[in-house]
Coordinates of C-alpha atoms in Angstrom, one line a residue:
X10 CA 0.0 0.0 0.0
X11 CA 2.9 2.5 0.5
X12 CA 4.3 2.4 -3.0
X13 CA 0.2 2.8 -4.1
X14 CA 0.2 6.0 -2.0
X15 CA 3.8 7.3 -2.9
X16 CA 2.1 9.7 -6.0
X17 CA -0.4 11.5 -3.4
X18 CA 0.7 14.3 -1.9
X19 CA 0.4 14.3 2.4
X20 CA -2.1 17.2 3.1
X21 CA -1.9 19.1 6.3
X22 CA -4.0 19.2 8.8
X23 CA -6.3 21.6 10.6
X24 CA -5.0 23.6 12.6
X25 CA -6.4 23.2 16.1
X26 CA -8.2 26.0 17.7
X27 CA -6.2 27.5 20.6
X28 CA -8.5 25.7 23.5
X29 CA -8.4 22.1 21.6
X30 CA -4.3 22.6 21.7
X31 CA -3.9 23.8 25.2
X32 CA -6.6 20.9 26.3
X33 CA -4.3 18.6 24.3
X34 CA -1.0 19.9 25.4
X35 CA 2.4 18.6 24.0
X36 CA 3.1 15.6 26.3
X37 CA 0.9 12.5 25.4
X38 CA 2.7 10.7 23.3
X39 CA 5.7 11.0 26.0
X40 CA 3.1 9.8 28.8
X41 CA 1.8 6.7 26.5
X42 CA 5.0 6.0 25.3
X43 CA 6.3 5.2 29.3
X44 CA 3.7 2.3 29.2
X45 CA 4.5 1.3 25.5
X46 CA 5.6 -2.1 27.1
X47 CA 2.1 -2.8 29.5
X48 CA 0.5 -1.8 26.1
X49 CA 1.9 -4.5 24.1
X50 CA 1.5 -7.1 27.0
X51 CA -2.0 -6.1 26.8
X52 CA -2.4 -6.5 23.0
X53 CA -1.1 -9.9 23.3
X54 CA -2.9 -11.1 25.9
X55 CA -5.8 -10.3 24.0
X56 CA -4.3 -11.4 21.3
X57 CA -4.0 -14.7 22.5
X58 CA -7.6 -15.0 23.5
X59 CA -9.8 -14.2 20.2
X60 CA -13.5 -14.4 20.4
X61 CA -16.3 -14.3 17.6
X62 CA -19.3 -12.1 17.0
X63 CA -21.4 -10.7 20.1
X64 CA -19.7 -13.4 21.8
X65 CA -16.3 -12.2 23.9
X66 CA -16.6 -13.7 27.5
X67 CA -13.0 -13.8 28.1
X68 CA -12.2 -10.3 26.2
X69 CA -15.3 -8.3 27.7
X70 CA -13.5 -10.2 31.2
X71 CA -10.1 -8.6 30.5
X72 CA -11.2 -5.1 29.4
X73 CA -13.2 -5.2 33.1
X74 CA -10.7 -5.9 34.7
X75 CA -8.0 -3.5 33.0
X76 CA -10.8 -0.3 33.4
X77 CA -11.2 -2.0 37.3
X78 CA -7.6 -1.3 38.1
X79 CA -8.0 1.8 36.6
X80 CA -11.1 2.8 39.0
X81 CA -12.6 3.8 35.7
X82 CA -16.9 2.5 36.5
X83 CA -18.2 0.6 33.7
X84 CA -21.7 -1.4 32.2
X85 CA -21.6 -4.5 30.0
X86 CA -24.2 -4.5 26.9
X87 CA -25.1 -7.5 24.5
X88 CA -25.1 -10.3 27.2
X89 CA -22.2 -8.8 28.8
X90 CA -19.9 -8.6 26.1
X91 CA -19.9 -4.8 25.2
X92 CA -18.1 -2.6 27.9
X93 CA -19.1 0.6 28.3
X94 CA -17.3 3.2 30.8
X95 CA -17.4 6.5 31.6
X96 CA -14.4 8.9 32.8
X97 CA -14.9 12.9 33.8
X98 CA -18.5 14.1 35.4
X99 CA -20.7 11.2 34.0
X100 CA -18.7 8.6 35.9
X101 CA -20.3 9.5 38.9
X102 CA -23.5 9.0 37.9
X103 CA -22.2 5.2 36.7
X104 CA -23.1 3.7 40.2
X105 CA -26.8 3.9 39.6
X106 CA -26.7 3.4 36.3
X107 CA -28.0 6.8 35.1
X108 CA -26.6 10.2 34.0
X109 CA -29.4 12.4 32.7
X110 CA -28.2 13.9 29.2
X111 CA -29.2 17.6 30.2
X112 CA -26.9 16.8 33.1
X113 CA -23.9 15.7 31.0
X114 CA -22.2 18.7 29.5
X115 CA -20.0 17.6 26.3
X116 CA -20.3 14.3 26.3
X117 CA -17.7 12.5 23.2
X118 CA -17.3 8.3 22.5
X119 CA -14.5 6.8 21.8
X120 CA -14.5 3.3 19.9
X121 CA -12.4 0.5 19.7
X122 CA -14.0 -3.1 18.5
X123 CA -12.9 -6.0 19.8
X124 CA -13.9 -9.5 18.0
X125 CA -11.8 -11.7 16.3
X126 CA -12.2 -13.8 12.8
X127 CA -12.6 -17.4 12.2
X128 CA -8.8 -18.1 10.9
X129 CA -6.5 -19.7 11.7
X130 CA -3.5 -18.0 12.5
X131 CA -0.1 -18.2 10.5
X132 CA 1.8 -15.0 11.6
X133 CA 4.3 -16.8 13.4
X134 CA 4.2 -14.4 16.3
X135 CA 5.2 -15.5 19.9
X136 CA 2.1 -14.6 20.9
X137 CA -0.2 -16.0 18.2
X138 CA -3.5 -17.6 19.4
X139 CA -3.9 -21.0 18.6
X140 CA -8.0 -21.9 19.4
X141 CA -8.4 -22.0 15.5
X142 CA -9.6 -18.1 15.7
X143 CA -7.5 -14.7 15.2
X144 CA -7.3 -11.2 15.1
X145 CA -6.6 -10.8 11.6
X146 CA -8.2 -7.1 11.5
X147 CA -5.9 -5.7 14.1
X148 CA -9.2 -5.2 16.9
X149 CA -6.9 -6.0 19.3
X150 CA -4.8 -3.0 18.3
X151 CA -7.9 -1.3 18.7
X152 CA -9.4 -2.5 22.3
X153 CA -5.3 -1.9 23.9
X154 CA -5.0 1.5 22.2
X155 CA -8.5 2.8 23.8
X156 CA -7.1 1.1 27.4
X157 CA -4.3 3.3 27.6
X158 CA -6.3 6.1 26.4
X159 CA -8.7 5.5 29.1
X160 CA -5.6 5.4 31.8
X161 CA -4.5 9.0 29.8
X162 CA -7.5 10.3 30.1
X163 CA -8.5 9.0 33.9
X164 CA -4.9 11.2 35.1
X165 CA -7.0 14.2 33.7
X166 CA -10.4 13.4 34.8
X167 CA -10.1 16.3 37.7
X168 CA -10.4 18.7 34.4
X169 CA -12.9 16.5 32.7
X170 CA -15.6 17.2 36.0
X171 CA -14.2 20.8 36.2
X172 CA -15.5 21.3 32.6
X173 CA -18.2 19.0 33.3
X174 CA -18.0 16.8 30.4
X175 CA -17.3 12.7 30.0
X176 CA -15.6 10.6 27.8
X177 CA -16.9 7.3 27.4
X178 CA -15.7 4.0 26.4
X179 CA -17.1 2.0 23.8
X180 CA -15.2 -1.9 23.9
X181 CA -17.6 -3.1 21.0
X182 CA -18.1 -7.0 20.3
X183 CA -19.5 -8.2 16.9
X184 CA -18.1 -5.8 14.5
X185 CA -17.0 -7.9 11.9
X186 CA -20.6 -9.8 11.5
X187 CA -22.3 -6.5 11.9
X188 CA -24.3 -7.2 14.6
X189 CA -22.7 -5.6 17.7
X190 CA -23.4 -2.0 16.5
X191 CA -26.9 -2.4 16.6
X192 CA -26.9 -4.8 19.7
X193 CA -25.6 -2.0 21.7
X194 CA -27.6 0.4 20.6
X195 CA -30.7 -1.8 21.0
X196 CA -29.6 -2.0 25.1
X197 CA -29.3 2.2 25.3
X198 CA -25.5 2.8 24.4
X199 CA -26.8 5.8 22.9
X200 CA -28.3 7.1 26.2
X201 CA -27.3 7.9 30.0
X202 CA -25.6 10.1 28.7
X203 CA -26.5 10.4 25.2
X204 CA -22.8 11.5 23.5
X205 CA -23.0 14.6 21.1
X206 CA -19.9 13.3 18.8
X207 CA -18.5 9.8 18.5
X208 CA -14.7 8.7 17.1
X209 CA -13.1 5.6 15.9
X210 CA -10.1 4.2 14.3
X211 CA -8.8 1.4 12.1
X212 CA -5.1 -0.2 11.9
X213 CA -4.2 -1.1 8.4
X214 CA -1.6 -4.0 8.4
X215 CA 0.0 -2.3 4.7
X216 CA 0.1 0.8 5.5
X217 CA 3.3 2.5 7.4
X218 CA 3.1 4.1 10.9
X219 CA 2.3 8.1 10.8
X220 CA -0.1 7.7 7.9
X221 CA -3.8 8.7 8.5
X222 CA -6.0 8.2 5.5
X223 CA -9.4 9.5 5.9
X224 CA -13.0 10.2 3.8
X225 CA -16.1 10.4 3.1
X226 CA -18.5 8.0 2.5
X227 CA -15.3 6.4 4.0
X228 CA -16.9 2.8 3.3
X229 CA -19.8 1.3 1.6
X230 CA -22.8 -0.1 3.1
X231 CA -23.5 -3.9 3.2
X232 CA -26.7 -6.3 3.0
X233 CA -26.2 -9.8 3.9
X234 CA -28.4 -12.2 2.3
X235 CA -29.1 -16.0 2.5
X236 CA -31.4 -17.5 -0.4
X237 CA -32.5 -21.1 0.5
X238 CA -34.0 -22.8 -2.1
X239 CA -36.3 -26.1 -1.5
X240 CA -36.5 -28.8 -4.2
X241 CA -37.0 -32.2 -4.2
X242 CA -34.5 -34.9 -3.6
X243 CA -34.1 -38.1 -5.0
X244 CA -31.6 -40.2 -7.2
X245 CA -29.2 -38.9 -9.4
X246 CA -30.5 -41.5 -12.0
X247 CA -33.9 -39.8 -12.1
X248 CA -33.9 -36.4 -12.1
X249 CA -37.5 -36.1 -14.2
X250 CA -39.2 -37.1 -10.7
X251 CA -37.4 -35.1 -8.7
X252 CA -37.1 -31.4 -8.6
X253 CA -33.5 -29.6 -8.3
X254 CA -32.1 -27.0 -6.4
X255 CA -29.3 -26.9 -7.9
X256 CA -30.1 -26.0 -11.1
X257 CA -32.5 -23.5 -9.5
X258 CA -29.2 -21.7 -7.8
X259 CA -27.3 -21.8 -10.9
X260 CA -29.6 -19.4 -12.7
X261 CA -30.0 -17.4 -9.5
X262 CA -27.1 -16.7 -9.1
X263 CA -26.7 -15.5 -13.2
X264 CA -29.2 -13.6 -12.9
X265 CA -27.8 -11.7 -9.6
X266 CA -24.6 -10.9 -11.6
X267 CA -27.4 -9.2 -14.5
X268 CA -28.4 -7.0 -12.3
X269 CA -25.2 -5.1 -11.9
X270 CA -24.6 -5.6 -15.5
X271 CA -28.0 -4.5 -17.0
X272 CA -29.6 -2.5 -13.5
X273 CA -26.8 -0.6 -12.2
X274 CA -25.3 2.4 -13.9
X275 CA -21.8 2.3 -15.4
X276 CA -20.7 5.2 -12.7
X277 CA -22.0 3.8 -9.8
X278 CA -20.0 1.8 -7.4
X279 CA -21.5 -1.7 -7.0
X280 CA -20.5 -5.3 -5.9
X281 CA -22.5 -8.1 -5.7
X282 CA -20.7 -11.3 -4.2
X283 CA -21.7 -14.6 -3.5
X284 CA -19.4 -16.5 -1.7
X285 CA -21.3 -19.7 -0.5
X286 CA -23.1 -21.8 -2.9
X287 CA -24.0 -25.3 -1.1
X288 CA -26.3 -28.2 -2.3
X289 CA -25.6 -31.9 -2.3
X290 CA -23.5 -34.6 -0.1
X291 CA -22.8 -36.8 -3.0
X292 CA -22.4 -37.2 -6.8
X293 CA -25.3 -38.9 -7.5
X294 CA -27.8 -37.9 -5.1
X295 CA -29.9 -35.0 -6.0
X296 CA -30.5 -32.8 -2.7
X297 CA -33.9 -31.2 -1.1
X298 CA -32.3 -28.1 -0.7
X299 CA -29.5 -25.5 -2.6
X300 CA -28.4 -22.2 -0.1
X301 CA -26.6 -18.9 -1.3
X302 CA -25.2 -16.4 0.5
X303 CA -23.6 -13.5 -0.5
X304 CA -23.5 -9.8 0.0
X305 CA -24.4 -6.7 -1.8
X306 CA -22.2 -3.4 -1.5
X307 CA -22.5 0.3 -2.1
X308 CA -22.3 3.8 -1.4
X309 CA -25.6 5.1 -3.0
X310 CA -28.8 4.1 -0.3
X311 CA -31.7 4.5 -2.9
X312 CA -30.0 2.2 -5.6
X313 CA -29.0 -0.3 -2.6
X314 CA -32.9 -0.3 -1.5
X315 CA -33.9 -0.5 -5.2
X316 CA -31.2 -3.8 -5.8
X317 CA -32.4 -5.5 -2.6
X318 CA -35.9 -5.3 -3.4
X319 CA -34.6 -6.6 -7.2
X320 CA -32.9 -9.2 -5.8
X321 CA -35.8 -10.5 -4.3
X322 CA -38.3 -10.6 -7.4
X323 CA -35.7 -12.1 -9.5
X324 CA -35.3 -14.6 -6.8
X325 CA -38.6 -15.5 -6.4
X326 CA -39.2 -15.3 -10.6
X327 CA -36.6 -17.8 -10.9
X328 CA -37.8 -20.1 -7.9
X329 CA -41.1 -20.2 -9.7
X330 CA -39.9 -21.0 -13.0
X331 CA -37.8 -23.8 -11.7
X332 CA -40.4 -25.0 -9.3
X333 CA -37.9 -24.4 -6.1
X334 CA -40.0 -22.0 -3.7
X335 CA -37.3 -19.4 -2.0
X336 CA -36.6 -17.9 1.1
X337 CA -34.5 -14.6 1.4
X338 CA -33.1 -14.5 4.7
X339 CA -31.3 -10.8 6.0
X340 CA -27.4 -11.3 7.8
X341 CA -26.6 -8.1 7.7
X342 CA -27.6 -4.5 6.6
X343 CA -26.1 -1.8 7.6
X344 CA -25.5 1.9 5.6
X345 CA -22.7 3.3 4.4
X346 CA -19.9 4.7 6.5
X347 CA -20.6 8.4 5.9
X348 CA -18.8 10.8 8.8
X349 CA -19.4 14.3 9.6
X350 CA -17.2 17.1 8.1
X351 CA -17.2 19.1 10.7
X352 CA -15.7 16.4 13.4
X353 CA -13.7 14.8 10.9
X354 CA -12.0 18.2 9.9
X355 CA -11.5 18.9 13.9
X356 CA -10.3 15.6 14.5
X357 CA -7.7 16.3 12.4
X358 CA -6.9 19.2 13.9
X359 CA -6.8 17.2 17.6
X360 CA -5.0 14.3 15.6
X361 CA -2.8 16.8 14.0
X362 CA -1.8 18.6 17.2
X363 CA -0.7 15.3 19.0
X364 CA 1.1 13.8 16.5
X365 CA 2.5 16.3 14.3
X366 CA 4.6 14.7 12.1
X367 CA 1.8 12.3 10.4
X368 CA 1.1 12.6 7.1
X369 CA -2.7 12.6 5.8
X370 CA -4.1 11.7 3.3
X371 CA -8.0 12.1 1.8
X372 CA -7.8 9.0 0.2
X373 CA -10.3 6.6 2.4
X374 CA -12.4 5.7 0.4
X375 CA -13.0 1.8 0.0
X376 CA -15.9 -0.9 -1.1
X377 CA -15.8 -2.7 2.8
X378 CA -17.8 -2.3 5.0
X379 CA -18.3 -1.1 9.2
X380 CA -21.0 -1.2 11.5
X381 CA -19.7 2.3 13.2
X382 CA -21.7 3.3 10.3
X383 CA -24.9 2.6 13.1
X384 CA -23.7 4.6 14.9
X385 CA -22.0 7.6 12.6
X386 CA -25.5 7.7 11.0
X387 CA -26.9 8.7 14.5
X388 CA -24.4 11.3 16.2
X389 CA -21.6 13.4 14.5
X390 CA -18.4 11.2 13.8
X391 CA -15.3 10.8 12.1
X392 CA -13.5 7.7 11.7
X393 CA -9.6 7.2 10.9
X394 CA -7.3 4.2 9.6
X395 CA -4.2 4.7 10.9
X396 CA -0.9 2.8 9.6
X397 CA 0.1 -0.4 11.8
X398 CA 2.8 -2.1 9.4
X399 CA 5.6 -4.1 10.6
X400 CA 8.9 -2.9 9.4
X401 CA 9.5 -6.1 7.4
X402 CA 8.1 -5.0 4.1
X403 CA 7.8 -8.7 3.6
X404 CA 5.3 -9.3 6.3
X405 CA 3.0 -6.7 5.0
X406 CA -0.5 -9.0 4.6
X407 CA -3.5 -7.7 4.0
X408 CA -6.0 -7.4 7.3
X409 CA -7.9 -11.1 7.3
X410 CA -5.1 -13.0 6.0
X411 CA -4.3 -15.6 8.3
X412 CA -0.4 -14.2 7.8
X413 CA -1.6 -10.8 9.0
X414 CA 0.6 -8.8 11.2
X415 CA 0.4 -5.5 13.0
X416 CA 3.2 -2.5 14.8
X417 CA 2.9 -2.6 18.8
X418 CA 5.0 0.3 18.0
X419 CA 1.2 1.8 17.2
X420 CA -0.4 1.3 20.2
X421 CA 1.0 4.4 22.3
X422 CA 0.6 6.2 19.4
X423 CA -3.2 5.5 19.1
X424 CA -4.0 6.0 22.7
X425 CA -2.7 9.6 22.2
X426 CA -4.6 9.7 19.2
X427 CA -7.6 8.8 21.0
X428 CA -7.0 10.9 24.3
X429 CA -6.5 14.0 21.8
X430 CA -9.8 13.9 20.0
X431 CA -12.1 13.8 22.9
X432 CA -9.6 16.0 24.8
X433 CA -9.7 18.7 21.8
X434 CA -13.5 17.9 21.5
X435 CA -14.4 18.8 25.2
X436 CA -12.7 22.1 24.9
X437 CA -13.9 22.9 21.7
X438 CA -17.4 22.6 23.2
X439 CA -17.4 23.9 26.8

């Protein structure tokens, strides 16, 4: 990814208004950097314990006990595996579970997801998790870097109460299946106190440390869908008394592709993927049922509403013709990441202030997909990737490779990041 960027010129950042740089001062990255090491012990121990989904027993565990040693009061959503805490005048307030919004003052979130992916890992680190599971998106990175933000933050908390605002925590479970987003939401993240502005980051495994890349609509939206198709099975040998399913989710899947070919204009961004087509044990055995799954991506919401309700009459034309009544299930459907210009440029500013030698670049702009986008689409946010390489140009694999490796060398760096934004934010909004 570095040689990719090499032709785009670094842009500089806001400058930070005069509160948001005194709030932020010029020592953070000093004070993270004199934990660097508890960071990275903290990163692989969580590392070494990945979880799936809305799911994270053991992580939501650790994080507790990280923010308990902290004194930092905290809630668990989703079952208990979304922590939640609060630092400045809304953590006193935590005990009872309540902190009236027109009580709050400024009130900014801070994100960092936590769940893991279903590979098996390869880097060869010393610390590489080995329950057939892995943190091959760097969430890690993210959960460790908001800890030591957290333990910055709680040595200023006497000036958070002063200025009566709060900072709070969001460890989020079930990012990468796009459920924990809305989970938490579901159980009041969103409330007591209600946060005026939200930020989050993203490591990227390929790109080099100091490098910020940011945009808008930063990433597309996504709708998961599972099409189950019900024949009728029988023997291979007679397939004129049976009816099959197969055959029915070869043309479905055709015609899905037509509709980016013929439906979708030539300018818009489109993908529609699907990655699972199962039917069928054995060779000569035809099978009762044929399932599809597969996702739909873009940046445009009216043409995503129009191609989902598409994709269901040509599934269900195609079903009839071939006699194989259909069932569209939804996995997933969540909008696309579009942030708020205003916080993004400020957080650049706050970014900028703390780590002045990054570069940044506009360029974010990219056909995945996030589930902050649940929440950006609710309060004001702005949402980063920041670089996480190793130095080994080498070792530079893509996130969700089971190779995938990422910079402890970040971590200190993104927990002044972090600590800077709601920092800057707070004063900026007295």
């Amino acid at each position: 990814m570095a040689s990719a960027l090499s032709d785009f010129q670094p842009q500089p950042a806001p400058q930070a208004t005069a509160a948001a740089q005194a709030a932020i001062g010029d020592g953070l990255v000093a004070e993270a950097q004199a934990f660097a090491d508890e960071l990275a012990a903290w990163r692989h121990d969580l590392h070494q314990m990945p979880e799936l989904g809305n799911n994270l027993p053991q992580t939501s565990a650790y994080i507790q006990a990280r923010l308990d040693e902290m004194d930092i009061p905290h809630t668990t959503l989703v079952d208990g595996s979304c922590v939640v805490g609060l630092i400045g005048a809304g953590a006193a307030a935590q005990g009872n579970g309540t902190c009236k919004d027109e009580q709050a003052g400024a009130v900014v979130m801070l994100r960092g997801d936590m769940d893991a992916l279903p590979v098996a890992e390869e880097s060869g680190e010393p610390f590489a998790s080995t329950n057939g599971c892995m943190h091959a998106c760097g969430h890690d990175m993210h959960a460790t870097a908001l800890l030591g933000a957290a333990r910055l933050l709680k040595a200023r908390e006497a000036e958070l109460v002063e200025a009566n605002a709060t900072v709070k925590l969001l460890f989020q479970p079930g990012e990468e299946t796009f459920e924990g987003a809305r989970a938490a939401i579901a159980d009041g993240l969103l409330e007591n106190p209600r946060p005026q502005a939200a930020f989050a980051m993203h490591v990227n495994s390929q790109s080099p440390l100091g490098l910020v890349l940011y945009g808008s609509p930063a990433l597309s939206g996504v709708y998961g869908f599972r099409i189950t198709l019900q024949g009728k099975g029988g023997h291979g040998s007679s397939p004129e008394i049976c009816i099959d399913p197969i055959t029915a989710g070869v043309h479905v899947h055709l015609a899905l592709q037509e509709l980016i070919s013929r439906e979708v204009p030539a300018a818009k961004e489109v993908a529609l993927t699907v990655g699972k087509f199962a039917g069928g044990l054995a060779a000569n055995v035809i099978p009762d049922t044929c399932v599809l799954e597969g996702t739909l991506r873009g940046f445009d919401v009216e043409l995503m509403a129009h191609l989902k309700t598409r994709i269901a009459e040509v599934v269900n034309g195609v079903a009839t013709t071939y006699r194989t009544p259909a069932t569209i299930e939804t996995l997933s459907d969540v909008p696309p990441l579009v942030l708020d210009s205003d916080m993004t440029q400020a957080s650049l500013g706050y970014v900028g202030a703390v780590l002045p030698k990054t570069a940044f670049l506009p360029l974010f702009h990219a056909m995945a997909s996030e589930d902050f986008a649940l929440i950006s689409s609710k309060i004001p946010s702005a949402y980063f990737t920041v670089g996480a390489a190793v130095t080994d140009t080498d070792e530079h694999f893509a996130q969700h490779h089971p190779k995938a490796r990422f910079n402890d060398a970040e971590l200190p760096l993104g927990a002044a990041a972090y600590t800077a934004v709601a920092l800057g934010y707070i004063a900026d909004h007295r």
